Short mmCIF file of C-alpha atoms in Angstrom, two decimals:
data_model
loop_
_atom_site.label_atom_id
_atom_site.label_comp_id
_atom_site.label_asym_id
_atom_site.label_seq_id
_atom_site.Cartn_x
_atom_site.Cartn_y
_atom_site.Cartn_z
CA UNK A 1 102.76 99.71 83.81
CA UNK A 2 101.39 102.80 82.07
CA UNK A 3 97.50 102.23 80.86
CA UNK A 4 96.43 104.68 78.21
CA UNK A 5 92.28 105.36 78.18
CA UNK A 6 91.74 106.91 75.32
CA UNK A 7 90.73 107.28 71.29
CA UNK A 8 92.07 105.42 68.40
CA UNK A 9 91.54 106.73 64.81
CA UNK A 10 93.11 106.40 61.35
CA UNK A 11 94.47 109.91 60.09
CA UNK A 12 93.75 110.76 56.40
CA UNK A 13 96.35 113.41 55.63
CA UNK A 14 96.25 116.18 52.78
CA UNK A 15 99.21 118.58 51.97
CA UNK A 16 98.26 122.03 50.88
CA UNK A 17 100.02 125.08 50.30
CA UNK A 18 98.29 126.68 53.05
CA UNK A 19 95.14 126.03 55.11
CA UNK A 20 91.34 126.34 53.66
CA UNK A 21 89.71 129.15 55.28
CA UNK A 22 85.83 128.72 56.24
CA UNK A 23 83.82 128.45 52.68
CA UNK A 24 87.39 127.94 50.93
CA UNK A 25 88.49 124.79 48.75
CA UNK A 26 91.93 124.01 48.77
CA UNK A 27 93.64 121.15 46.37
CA UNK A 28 96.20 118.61 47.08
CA UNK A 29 97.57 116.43 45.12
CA UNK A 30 97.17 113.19 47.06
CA UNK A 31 95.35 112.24 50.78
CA UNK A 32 97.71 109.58 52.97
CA UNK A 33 96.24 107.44 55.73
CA UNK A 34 98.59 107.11 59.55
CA UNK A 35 97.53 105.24 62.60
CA UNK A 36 95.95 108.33 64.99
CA UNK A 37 93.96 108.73 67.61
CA UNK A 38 95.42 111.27 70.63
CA UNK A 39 94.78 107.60 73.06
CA UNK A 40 96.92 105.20 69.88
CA UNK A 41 99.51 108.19 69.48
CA UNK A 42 100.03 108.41 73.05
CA UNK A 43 100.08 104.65 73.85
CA UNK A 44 102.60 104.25 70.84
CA UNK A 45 104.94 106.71 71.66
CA UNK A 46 104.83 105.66 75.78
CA UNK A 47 106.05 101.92 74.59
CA UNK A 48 108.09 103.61 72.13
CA UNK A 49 110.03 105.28 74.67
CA UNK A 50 109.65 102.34 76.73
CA UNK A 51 110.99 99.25 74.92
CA UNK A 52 113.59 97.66 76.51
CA UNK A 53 113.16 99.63 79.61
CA UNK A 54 111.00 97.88 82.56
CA UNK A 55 107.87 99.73 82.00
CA UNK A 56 105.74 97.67 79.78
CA UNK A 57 101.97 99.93 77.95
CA UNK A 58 98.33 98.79 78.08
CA UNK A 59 95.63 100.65 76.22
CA UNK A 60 91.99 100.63 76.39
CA UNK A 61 89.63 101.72 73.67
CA UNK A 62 86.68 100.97 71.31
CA UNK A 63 87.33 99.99 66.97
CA UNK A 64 85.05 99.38 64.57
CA UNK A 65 85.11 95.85 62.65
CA UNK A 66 86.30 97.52 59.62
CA UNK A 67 89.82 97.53 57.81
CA UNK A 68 90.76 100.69 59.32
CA UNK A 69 90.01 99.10 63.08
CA UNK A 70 91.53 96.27 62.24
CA UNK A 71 95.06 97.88 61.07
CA UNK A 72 94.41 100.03 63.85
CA UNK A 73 94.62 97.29 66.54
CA UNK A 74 97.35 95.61 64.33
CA UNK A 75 99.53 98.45 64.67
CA UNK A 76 99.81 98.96 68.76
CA UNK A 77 100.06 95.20 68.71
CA UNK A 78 103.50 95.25 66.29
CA UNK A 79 104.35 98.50 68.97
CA UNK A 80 104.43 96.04 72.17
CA UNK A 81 101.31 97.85 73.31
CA UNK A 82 98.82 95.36 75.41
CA UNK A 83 95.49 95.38 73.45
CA UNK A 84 93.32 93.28 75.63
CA UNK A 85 91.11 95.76 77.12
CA UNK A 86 90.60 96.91 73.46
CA UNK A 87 86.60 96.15 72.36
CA UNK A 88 85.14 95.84 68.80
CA UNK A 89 81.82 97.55 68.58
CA UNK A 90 78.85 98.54 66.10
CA UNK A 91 80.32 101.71 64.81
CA UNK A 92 82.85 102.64 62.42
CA UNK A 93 86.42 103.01 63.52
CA UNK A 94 86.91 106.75 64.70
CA UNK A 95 88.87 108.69 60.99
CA UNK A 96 90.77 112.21 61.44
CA UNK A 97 90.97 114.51 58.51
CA UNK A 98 94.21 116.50 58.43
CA UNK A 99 95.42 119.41 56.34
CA UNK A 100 99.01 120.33 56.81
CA UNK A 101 100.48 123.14 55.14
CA UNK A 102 103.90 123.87 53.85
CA UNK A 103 105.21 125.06 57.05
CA UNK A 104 104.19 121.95 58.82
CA UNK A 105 100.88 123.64 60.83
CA UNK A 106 97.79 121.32 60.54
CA UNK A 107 94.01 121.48 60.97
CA UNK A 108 92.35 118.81 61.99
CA UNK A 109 89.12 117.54 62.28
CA UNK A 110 88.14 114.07 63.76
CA UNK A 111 84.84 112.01 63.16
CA UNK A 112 84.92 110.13 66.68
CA UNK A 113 83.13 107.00 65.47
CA UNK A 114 83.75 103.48 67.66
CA UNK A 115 85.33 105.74 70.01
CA UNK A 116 82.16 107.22 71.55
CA UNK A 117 81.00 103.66 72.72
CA UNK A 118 84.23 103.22 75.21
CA UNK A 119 83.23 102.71 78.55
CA UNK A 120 84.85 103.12 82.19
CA UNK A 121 83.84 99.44 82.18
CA UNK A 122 86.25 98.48 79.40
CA UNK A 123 89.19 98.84 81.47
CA UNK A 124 89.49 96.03 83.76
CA UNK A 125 90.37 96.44 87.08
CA UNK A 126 93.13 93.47 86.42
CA UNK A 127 94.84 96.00 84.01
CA UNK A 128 94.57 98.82 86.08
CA UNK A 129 95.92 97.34 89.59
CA UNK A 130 98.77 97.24 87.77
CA UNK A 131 99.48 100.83 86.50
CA UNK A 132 101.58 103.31 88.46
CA UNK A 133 100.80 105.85 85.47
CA UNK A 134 97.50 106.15 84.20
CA UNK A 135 96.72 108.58 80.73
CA UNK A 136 93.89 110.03 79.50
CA UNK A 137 92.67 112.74 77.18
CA UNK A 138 89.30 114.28 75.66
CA UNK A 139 88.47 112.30 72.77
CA UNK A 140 85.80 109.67 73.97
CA UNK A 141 82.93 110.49 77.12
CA UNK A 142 84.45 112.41 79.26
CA UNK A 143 82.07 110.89 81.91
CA UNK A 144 83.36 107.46 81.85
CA UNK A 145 87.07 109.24 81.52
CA UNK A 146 86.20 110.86 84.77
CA UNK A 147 85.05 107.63 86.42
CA UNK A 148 88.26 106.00 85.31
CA UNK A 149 90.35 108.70 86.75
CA UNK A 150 88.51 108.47 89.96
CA UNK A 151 89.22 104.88 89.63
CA UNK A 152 92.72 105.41 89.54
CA UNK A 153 93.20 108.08 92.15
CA UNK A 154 91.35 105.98 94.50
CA UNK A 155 93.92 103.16 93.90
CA UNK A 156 96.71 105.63 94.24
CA UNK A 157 97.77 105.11 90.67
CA UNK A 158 98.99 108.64 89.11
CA UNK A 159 96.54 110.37 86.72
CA UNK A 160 98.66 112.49 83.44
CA UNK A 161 95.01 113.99 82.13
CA UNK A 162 96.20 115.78 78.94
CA UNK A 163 92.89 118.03 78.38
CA UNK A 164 93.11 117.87 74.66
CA UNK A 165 90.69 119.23 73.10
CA UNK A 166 89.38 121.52 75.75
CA UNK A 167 86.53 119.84 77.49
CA UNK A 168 82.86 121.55 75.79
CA UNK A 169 82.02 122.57 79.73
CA UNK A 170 81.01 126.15 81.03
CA UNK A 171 80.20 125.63 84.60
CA UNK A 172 83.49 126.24 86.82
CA UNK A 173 81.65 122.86 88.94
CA UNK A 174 81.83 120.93 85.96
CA UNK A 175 85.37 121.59 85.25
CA UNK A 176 86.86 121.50 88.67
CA UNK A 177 85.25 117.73 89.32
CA UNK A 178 87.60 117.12 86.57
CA UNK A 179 91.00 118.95 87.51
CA UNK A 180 90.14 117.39 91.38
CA UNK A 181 90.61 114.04 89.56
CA UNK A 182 94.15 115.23 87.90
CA UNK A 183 97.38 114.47 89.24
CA UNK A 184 99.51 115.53 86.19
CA UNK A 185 97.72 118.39 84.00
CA UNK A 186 99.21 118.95 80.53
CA UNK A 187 97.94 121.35 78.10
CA UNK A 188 99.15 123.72 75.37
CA UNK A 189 99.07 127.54 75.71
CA UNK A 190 95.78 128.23 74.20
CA UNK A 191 94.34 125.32 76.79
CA UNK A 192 95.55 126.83 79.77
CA UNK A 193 93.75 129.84 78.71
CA UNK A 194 91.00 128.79 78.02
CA UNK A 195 90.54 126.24 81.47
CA UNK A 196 91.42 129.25 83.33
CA UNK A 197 88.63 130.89 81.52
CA UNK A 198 85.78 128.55 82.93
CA UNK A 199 87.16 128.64 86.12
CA UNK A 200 86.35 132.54 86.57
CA UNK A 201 90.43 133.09 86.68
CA UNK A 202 91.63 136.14 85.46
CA UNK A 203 95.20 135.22 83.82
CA UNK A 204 94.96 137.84 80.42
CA UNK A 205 97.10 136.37 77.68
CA UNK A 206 99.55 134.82 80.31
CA UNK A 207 99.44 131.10 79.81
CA UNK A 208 101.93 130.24 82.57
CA UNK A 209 99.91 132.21 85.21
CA UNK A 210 96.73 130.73 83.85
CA UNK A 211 98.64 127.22 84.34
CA UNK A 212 99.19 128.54 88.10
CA UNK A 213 96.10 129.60 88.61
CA UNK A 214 95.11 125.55 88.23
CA UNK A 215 97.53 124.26 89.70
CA UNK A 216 97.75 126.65 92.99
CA UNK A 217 93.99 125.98 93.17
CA UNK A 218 93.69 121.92 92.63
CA UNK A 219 96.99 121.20 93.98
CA UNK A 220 98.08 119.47 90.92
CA UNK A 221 101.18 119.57 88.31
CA UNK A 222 100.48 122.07 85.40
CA UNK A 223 102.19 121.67 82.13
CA UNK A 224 102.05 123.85 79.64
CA UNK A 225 103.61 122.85 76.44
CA UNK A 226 104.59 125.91 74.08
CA UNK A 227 106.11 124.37 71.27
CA UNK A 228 109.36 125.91 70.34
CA UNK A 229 109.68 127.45 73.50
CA UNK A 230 109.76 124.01 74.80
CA UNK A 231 107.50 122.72 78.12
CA UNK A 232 106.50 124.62 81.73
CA UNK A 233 105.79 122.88 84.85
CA UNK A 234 103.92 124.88 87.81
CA UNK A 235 104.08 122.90 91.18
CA UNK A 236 100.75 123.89 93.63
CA UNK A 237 103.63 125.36 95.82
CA UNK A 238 104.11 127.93 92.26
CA UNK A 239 107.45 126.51 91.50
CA UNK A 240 108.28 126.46 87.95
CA UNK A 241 110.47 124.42 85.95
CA UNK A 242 111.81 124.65 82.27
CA UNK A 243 112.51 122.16 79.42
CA UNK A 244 113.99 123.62 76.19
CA UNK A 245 112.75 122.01 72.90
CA UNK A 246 115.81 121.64 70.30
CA UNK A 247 115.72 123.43 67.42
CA UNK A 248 114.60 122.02 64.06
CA UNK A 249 113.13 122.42 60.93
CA UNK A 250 109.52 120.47 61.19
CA UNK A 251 108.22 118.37 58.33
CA UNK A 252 104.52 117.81 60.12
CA UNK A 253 103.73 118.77 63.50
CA UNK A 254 100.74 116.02 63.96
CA UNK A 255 101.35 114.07 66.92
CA UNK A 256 104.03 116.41 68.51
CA UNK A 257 101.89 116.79 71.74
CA UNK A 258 100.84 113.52 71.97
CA UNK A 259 104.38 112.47 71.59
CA UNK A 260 105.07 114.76 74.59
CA UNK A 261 102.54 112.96 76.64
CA UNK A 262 103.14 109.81 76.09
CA UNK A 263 107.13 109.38 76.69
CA UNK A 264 106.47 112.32 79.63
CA UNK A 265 104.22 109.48 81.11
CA UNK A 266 107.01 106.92 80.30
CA UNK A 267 109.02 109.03 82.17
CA UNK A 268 107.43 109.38 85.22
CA UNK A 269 106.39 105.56 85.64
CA UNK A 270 110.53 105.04 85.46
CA UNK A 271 110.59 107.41 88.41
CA UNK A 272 111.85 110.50 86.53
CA UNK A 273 111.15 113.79 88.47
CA UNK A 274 108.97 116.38 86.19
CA UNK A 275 111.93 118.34 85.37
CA UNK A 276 114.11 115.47 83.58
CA UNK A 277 110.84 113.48 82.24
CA UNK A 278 109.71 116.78 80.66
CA UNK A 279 113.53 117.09 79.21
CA UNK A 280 113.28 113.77 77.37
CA UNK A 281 109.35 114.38 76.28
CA UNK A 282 110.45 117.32 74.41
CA UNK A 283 113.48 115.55 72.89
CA UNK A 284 110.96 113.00 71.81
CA UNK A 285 108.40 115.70 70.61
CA UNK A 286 110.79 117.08 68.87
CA UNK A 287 111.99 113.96 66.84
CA UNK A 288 108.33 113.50 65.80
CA UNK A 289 108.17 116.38 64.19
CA UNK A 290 110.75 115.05 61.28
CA UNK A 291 108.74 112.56 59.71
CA UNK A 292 104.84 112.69 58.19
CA UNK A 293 102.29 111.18 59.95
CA UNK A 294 101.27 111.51 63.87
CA UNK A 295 103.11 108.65 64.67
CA UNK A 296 105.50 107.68 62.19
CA UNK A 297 108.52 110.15 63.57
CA UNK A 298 108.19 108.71 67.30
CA UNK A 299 111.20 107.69 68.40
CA UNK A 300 112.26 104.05 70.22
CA UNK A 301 113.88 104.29 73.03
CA UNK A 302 117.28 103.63 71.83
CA UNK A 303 117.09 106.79 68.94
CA UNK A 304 115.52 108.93 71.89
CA UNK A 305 118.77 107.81 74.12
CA UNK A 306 121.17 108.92 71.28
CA UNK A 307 119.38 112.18 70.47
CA UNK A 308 119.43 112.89 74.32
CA UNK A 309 123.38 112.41 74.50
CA UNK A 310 123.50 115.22 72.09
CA UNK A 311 122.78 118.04 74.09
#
């Protein structure tokens, strides 16, 4: 089983002709609302992947009892997702507003709601004594996140922490009690950077030496997504390995990375090594990028399968 920790939003989306800069106003002609939510995305695209296979998805997270949380739980419900360890609390469901522009790029900012009241506590340790994958990301308290990786580790389950958005610490203490909790790091370029930043390393503009920098130093898995350039792995040991990302023409780029995450976890629960689960995560990330809405290009596992056979 793969448990997902983690947010769960509902995405309004505007289309501009290009992005507002700070002070700006921008029009578009209409706003459109997805399922979001890095924890929903990620958890929807792992069963996704998964359906049919013999991996089955859990989530747990915190919704408001509003429309949008109820749609929201709806939603990973009609995926195959388990919802169980999924609470209803005083506070509006957690809402992402989105600008993308006409080359696909987005902004995005996200009022966290519901999703600041998850707790480690939420995830039963039923649910979790049954994951061989657990995911998490930075979108509710990073101390109960933390507690629920240590959790994990300590029940040998494997921990895929995609640090996303860069955790607000500055001490090198602070962010090192997190990597030690990390099995599986995966961050974009600009992520890499910037961890290797707080943790005194001096990497330049070199995101896949700033991605060995972590990993030689908390013996963990680094990924580094780079979007068309596809995904890097470093191995503690400083071995690297390369998935391609196929070439198309995206529509809205929302959701690519979480995409990535999620069938990448999928991948390694079905006992993929990181080169051939990365493979098929950037097929998949790839495929999202072809459709509007953070989750409504991720592929099942049978369109995934096809575009695969491609190569």
């Amino acid at each position: 089983m793969i448990v997902i920790f983690g947010s769960i939003n509902m995405d309004l989306v505007a289309r501009v002709q290009r992005i507002a800069r700070p002070g700006e106003t921008v029009l578009s002609r209409r706003a459109d609302s997805f399922f979001g939510g890095k924890g929903a995305n990620q958890a929807v695209a792992a069963a996704r992947s998964s359906r049919g296979g013999p991996i089955q998805v859990a989530m747990a997270g915190a919704i408001g009892n509003d429309p949008f949380g109820m749609a929201c739980l709806k939603n990973l419900e009609d995926n195959g997702v388990d919802v169980s360890a999924i609470r209803v609390v005083d506070e509006p469901t957690g809402c992402a507003f989105i600008t993308v522009d006409k080359s696909g790029e987005n902004a995005i900012t996200v009022a966290s709601g519901a999703n600041m009241a998850l707790r480690s506590a939420d995830l039963p340790d039923r649910l979790l004594s049954n994951a061989s994958v657990l995911v998490l990301q930075m979108e509710v308290p990073i101390a109960d996140t933390l507690e629920v990786a240590t959790r994990a580790r300590r029940a040998g389950i494997k921990v895929v922490w995609n640090f996303a958005p860069v955790p607000l610490v500055k001490e090198r203490s602070a962010m090192a009690e997190l990597l030690t909790a990390t099995d599986v790091l995966v961050v974009n370029e600009h992520e890499a950077l910037s961890i290797a930043g707080v943790l005194g390393e001096s990497a330049g503009a070199d995101f896949l030496e700033a991605g060995s920098a972590v990993s030689r130093s908390f013996g963990l898995t680094c990924i580094v997504t780079a979007g068309a350039r596809g995904a890097y792995a470093v191995a503690p040991d400083g071995a690297r390995t390369h998935a391609m990302a196929r070439p198309i023409t995206p529509v809205d780029t929302t959701g690519a990375g979480d995409t990535f995450v999620g069938v990448l976890a999928g991948g390694l629960a079905e006992g993929l090594e990181i080169g051939p689960a990365m493979e098929r995560a950037c097929a998949a990330a790839s495929l999202s990028c072809l459709t509007a809405g953070a989750q409504a290009g991720m592929p099942q596992r049978d369109a995934l399968e096809h575009y695969l056979a491609q190569a």
